[in-house]
XYZ file of C-alpha atoms in Angstrom:
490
model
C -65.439 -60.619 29.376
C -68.620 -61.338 27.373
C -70.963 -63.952 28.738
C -72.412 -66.607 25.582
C -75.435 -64.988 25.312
C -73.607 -61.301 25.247
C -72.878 -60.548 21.484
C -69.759 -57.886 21.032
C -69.790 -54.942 18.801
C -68.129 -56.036 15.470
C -65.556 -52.734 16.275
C -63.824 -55.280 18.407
C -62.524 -57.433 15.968
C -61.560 -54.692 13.689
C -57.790 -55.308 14.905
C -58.550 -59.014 14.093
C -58.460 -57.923 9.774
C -55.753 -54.936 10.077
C -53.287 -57.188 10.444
C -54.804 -59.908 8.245
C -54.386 -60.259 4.608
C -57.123 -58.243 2.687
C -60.587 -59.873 1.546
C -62.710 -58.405 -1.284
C -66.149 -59.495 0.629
C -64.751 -58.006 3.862
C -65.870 -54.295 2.914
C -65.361 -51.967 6.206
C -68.764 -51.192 5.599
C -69.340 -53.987 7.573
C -67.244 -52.369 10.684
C -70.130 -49.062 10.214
C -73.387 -50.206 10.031
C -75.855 -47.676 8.315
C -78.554 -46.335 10.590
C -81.767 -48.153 8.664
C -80.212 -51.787 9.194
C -80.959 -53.138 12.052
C -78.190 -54.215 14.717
C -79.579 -57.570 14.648
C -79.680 -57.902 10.966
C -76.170 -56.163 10.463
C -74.521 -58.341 12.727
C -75.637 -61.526 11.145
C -74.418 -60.078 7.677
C -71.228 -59.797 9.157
C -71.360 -62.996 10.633
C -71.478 -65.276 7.636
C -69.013 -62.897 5.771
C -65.981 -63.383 8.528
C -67.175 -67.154 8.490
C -66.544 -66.955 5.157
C -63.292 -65.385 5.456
C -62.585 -67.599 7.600
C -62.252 -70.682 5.842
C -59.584 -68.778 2.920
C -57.636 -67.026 6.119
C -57.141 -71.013 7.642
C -56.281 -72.309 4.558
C -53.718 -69.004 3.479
C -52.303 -69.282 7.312
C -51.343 -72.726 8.575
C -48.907 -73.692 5.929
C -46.523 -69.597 6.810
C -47.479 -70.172 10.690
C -46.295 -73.816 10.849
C -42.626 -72.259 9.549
C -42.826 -69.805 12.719
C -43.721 -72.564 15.643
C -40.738 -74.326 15.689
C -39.606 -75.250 19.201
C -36.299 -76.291 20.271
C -35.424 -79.899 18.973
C -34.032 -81.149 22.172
C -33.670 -84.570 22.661
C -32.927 -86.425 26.107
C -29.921 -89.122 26.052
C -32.305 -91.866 24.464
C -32.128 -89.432 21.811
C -36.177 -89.026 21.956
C -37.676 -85.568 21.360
C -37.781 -83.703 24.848
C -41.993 -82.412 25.186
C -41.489 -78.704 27.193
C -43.301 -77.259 24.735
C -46.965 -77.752 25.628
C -48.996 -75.845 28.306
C -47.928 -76.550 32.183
C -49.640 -78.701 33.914
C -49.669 -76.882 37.175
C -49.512 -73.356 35.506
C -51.362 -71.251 38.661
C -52.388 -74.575 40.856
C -53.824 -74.195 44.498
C -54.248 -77.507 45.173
C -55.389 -78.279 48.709
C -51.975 -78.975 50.713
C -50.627 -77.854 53.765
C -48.223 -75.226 53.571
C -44.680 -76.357 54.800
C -42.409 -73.944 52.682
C -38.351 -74.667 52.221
C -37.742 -71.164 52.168
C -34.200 -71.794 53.528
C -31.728 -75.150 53.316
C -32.531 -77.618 55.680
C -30.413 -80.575 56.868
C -29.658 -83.464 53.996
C -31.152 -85.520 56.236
C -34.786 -83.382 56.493
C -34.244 -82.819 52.988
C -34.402 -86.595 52.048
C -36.783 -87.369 54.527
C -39.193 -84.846 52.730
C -39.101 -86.131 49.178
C -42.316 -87.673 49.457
C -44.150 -88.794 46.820
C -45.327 -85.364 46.351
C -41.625 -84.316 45.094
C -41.453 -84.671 41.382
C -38.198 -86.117 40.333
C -35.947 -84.276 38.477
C -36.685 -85.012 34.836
C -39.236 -87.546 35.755
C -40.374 -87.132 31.910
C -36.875 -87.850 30.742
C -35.537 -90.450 33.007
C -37.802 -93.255 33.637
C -39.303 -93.876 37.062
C -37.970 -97.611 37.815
C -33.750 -96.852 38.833
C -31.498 -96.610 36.247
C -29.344 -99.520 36.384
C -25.809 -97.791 34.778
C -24.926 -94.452 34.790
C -24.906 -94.348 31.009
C -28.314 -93.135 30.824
C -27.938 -90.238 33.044
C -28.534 -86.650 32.298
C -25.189 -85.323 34.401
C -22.250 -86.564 35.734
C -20.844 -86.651 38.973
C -18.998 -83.397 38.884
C -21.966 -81.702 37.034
C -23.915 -82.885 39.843
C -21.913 -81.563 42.356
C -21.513 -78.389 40.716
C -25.402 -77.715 39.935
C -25.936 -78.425 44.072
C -23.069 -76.213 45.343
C -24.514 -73.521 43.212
C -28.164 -74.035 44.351
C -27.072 -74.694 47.902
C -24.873 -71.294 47.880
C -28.189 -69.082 46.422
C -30.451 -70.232 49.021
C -28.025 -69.837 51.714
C -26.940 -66.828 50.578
C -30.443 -65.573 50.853
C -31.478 -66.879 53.795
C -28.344 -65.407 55.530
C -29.276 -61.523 53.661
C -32.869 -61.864 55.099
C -30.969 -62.475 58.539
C -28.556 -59.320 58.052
C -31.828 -57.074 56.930
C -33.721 -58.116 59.984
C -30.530 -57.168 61.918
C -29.931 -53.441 60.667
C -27.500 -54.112 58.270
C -28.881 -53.516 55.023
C -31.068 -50.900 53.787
C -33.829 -50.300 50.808
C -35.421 -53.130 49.067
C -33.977 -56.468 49.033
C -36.010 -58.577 46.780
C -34.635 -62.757 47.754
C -34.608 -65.630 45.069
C -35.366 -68.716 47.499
C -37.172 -71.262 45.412
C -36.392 -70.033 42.147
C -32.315 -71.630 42.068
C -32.997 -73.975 39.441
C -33.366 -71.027 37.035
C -29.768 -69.375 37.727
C -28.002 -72.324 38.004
C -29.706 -74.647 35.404
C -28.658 -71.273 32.667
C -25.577 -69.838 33.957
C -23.491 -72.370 35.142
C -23.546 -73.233 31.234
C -21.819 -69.938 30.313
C -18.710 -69.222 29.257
C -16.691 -66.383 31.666
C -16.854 -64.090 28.082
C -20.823 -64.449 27.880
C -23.327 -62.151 29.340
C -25.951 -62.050 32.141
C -28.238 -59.163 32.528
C -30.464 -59.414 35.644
C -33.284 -57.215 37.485
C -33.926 -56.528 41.229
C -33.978 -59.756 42.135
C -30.158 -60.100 41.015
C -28.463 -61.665 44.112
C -28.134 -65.389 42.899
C -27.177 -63.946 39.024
C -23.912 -62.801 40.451
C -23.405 -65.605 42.484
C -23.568 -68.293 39.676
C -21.891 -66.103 37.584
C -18.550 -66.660 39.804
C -18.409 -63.498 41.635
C -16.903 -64.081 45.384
C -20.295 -64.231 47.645
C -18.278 -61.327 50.035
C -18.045 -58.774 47.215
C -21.572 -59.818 46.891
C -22.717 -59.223 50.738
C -20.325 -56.418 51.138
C -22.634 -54.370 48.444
C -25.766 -55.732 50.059
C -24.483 -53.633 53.149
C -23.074 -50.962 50.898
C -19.500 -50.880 51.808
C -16.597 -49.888 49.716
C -15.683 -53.704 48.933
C -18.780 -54.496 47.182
C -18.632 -55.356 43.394
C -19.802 -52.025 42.943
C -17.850 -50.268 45.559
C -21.263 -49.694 47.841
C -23.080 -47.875 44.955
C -25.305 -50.210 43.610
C -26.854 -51.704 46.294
C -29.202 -55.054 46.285
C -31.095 -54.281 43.069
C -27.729 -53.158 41.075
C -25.507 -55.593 40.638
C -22.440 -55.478 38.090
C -19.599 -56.521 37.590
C -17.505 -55.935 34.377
C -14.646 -59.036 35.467
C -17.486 -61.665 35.043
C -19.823 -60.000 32.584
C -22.321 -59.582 34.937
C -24.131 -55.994 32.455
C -26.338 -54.865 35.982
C -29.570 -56.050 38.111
C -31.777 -53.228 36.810
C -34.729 -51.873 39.550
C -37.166 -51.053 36.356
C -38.988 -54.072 35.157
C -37.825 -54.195 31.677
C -35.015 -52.041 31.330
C -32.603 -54.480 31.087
C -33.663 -56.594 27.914
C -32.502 -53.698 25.560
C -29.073 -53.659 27.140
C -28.779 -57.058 26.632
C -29.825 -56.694 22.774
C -27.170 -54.444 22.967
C -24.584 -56.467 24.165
C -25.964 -59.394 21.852
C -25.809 -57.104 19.301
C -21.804 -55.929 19.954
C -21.012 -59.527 19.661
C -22.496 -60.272 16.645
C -20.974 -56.972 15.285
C -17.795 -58.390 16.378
C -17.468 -61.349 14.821
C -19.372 -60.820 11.455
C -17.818 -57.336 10.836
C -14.684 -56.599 12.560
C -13.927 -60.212 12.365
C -12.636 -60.672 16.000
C -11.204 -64.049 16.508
C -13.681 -65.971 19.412
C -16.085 -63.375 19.448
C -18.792 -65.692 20.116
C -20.053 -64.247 23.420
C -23.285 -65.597 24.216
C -26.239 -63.072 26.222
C -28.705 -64.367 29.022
C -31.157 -61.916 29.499
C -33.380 -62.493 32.802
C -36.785 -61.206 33.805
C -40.006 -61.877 35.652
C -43.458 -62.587 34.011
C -44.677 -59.094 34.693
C -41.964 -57.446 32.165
C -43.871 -59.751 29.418
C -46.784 -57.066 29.136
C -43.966 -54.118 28.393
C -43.445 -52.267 24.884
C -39.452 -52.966 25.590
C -40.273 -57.036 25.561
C -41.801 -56.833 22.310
C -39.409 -54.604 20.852
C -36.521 -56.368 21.768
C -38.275 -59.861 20.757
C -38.533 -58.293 17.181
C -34.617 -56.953 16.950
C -33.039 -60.007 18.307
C -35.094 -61.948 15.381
C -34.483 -59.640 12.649
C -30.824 -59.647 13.240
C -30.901 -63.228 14.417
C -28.500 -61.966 17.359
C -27.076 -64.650 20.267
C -29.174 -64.195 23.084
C -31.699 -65.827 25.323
C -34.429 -64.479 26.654
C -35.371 -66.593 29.984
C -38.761 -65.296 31.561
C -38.615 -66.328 35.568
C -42.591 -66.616 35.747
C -42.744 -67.056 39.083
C -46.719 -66.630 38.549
C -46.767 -63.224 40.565
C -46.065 -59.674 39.511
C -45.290 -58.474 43.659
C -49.167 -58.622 44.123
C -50.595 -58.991 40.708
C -51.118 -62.838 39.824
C -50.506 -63.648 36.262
C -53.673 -65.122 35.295
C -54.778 -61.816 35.660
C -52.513 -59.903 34.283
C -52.319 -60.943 30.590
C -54.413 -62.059 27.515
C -52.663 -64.891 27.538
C -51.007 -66.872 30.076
C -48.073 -68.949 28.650
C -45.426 -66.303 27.766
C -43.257 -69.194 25.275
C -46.429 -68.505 22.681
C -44.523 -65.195 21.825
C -41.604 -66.354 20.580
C -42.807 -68.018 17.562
C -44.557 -64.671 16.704
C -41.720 -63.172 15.994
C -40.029 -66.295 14.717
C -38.106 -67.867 17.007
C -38.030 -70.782 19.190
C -40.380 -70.552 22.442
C -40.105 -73.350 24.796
C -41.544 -73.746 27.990
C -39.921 -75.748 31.015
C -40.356 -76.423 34.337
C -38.376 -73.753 35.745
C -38.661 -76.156 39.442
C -36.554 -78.901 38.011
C -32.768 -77.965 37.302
C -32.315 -80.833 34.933
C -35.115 -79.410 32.804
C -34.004 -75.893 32.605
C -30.358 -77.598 32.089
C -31.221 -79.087 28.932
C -33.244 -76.431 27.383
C -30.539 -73.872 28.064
C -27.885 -75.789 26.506
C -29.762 -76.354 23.434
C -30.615 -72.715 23.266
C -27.407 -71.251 23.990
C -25.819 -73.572 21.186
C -27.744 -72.424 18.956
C -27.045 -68.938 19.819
C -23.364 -69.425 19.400
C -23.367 -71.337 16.438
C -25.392 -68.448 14.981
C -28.926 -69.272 14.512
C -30.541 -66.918 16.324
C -31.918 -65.877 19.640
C -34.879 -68.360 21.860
C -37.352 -67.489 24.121
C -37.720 -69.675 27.128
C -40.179 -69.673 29.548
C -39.403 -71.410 32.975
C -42.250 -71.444 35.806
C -41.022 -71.167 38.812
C -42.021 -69.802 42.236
C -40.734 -67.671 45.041
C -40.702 -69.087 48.231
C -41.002 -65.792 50.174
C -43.192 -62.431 49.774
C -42.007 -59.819 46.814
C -39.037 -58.224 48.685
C -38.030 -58.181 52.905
C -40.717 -55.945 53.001
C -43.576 -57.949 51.601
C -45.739 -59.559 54.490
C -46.666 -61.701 51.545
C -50.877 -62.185 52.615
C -51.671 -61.954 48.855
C -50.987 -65.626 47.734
C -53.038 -68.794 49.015
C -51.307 -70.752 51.239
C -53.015 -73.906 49.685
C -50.610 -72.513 46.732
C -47.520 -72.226 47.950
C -48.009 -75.498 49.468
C -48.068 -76.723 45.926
C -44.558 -75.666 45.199
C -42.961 -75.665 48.436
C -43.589 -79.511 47.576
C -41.244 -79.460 44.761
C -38.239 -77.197 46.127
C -35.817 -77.555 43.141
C -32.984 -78.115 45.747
C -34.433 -81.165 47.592
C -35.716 -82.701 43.719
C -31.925 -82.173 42.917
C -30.741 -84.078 46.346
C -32.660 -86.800 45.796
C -32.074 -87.541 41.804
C -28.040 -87.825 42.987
C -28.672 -89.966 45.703
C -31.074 -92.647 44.128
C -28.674 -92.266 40.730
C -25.304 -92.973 43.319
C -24.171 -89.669 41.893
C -23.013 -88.862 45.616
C -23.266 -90.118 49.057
C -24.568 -87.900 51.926
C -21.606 -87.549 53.287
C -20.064 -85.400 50.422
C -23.527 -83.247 49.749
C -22.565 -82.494 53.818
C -19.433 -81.417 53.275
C -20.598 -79.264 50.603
C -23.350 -77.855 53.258
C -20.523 -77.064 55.658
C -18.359 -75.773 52.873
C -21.043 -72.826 51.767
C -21.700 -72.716 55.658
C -18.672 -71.759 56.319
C -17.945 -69.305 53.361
C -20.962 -67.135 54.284
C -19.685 -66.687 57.673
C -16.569 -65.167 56.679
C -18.787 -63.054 54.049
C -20.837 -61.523 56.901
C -17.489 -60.990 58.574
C -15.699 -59.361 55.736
C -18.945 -57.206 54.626
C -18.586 -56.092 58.604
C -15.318 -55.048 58.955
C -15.100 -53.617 55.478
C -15.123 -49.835 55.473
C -17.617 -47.110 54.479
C -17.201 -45.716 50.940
C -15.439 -42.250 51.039
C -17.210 -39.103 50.805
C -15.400 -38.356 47.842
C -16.759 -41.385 46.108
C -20.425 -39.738 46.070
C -20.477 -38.234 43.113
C -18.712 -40.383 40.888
C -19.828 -41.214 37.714
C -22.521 -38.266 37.663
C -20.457 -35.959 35.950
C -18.416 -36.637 32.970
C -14.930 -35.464 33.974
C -12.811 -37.902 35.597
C -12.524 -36.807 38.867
C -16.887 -36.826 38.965
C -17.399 -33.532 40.682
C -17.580 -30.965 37.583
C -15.461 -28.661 35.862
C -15.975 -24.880 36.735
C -16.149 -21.908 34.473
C -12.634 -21.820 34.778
C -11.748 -24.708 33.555
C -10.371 -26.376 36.830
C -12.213 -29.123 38.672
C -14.543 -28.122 41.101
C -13.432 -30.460 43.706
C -9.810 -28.771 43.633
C -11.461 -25.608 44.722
C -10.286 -25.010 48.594
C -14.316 -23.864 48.886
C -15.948 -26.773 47.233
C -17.209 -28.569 50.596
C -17.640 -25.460 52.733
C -21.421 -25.514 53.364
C -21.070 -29.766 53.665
C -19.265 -30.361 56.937
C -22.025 -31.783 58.604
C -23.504 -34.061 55.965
């Protein structure tokens, strides 16, 4: 970074004019100065001529860049423009807090008791702050409201209980939890259609879950056992399952977003070519604010415009790349700011407040389905526990997570149906004991489920059916009476 009194080498703004419109009196002369002008005297030549550019490069560019930046016209149920476009206002806070993290679910009764002031309501920018009087104003109803807890409730628990199992012996590898970061999943997915598409990374437990598959097929991969949703292959970072439309966690940052092009892509090919009756499949594409530096981001970004395919692209900034804090990471820190570049929507929401994300993602997934295009949505988040089971987690200030352990999307959600009569306590318990319950008899059936088979390991490496081979002779390999002589003690 240059200081004020530092002045750069003009060869750093040569990418500034390549992708600029040409200017006569911008000769690239200017970018080589000759050896008997001085640096001091070339420089402040080129100086007045970009200032001069300047002023015809403003006045070319802000009436074709105003048709790019056009963010999402939501509107709240006083049918007033919804504001999540402009910068967060606690993008990378530390403010000084003590640290008393929800990393799991608490009691209802803890969890009410700590909405403190601290605790921004959900949608405080949408729903005034004095109580609604009728329940005509409201952003949900009951059985949305109901529905978005369960589904919150279930992720955290979930977590909380695989973070148990690890400690205990039961898993294996990297298992990367989503605790804190529910309001994401659920404020997106419970939106979906069963025929749409998710596409998740490592971090791909809660995807699943909110996309309807049974939590046990769920923990029974987690332990790798032959009931999993991918029969004990994929493991914690690989989920898929082709009932729900669930297209894979992938363990690459990135690698996912040009499958779900694809899959955007095959829907859109479906309907405007082959004609296919209801072929109006929507694509969520998740990933973390790390991806967002990638060639495969950009690339995609530029495809999904061009071809105006039905996809979202939701970036979980949780503000950390494992150990790599975002403000450090990239030119620029609010990811939405891309989307326009390439000409579509970027919004950015609080990705803590369910509500929020809940009304951005159904504007943006209409719009995908009613063909206008793909959106780029940025929610801010946080992670309420280190990188993966792993991850002593020393990096972050404590003062930090403080700051968002403060507004745990779960409790925010609690406490909006409560003070809006949505629910009494008594049925956000029985809920509680509900998921309690259910992830009980998950551990149990993950337990007594069996190993995979040993003829299961190389499936799907090999392109015959059977997955072992074919030999010279044209028979499978596996039919051969000496294909596992050598193997009896692996």
């Amino acid at each position: 970074m240059h200081t004020p009194n530092t002045i750069p080498h003009p060869c750093f703004l040569r990418p500034l004019f390549t992708s600029l419109p040409s200017f006569p009196y911008i000769h690239s002369s200017l970018f080589l100065p000759p050896s008997s002008l001085s640096f001091h005297s070339f420089f402040t030549s080129f100086l007045s001529s970009v200032a001069e550019a300047a002023i015809t490069i403003t006045i070319t560019m802000s009436f074709s860049a105003t048709k790019l930046v056009h963010p999402l016209p939501l509107r709240s149920t006083d049918n007033k423009p919804l504001s999540f476009t402009s910068p967060s206002s606690f993008l990378g806070s530390n403010h000084k807090l003590r640290f008393n993290a929800f990393s799991k679910v608490l009691p209802l009764s803890q969890r009410l008791s700590a909405s403190s002031s601290r605790v921004v309501a959900v949608s405080s920018d949408v729903v005034k702050e004095k109580k609604l009087k009728t329940n005509s104003n409201l952003l949900i109803t009951k059985e949305e409201g109901l529905d978005l807890y369960e589904d919150m409730v279930l992720g955290r628990s979930f977590e909380d209980m695989c973070a148990q199992m690890y400690y205990r012996g039961k898993m294996f590898g990297f298992v990367h939890l989503y605790n804190g970061q529910e309001a994401v999943s659920t404020g997106f997915i419970r939106l979906l259609k069963k025929e749409d598409y998710v596409v998740s990374t490592y971090r791909d437990h809660v995807h699943a879950l909110s996309k309807g598959v049974p939590a046990r097929n769920v923990m029974s991969e987690l332990y790798g056992k032959a009931t999993g949703i991918c029969r004990g292959q994929g493991g914690s970072m690989h989920m898929f399952s082709k009932e729900h439309n669930l297209l894979g966690g992938f363990a690459f940052i990135g690698e996912g977003i040009p499958v779900a092009t694809g899959a955007a892509f095959s829907s859109k090919y479906r309907r405007e070519v082959l004609k296919e009756l209801g072929a109006d499949q929507v694509t969520v594409a998740f990933f973390g604010d790390g991806t967002c530096n990638n060639g495969q981001f950009f690339e995609c970004l530029n495809m999904a415009a061009l071809w105006k395919l039905p996809i979202i692209f939701v970036v979980e900034n949780n503000l950390w790349a494992i150990g790599m804090s975002h403000l450090r990471a990239t030119s620029d820190p609010q990811i939405w700011k891309k989307g326009p570049a390439f000409g579509m929507p970027g919004v950015h929401v609080d990705g803590m407040d369910v509500l929020k994300v809940r009304e951005v993602a159904k504007e943006a997934i209409e719009r995908a389905r009613r063909g206008e295009g793909p959106t780029l949505v940025e929610c801010e988040t946080y992670r309420f526990r280190g990188h993966s089971l792993a991850d002593p987690d020393e990096l972050r200030d404590p003062a930090e997570k403080a700051k968002y352990a403060s507004r745990d999307p779960i409790t925010a959600l609690t406490k909006y149906i409560i003070e809006n009569k949505l629910a009494n306590e008594q049925e956000l318990k029985s809920i509680d004991k509900k998921i309690e319950e259910l992830l009980d008899e998950a551990v149990e059936f993950a337990d007594a489920s069996p190993q995979p088979p040993r003829s299961q390991l190389l499936e799907n490496v090999f392109a015959d059916p059977k997955g072992f081979g074919i030999g010279p002779d044209g028979k499978y390999r596996c039919e051969d009476p000496k294909f596992t002589q050598g193997t009896a003690h692996v």
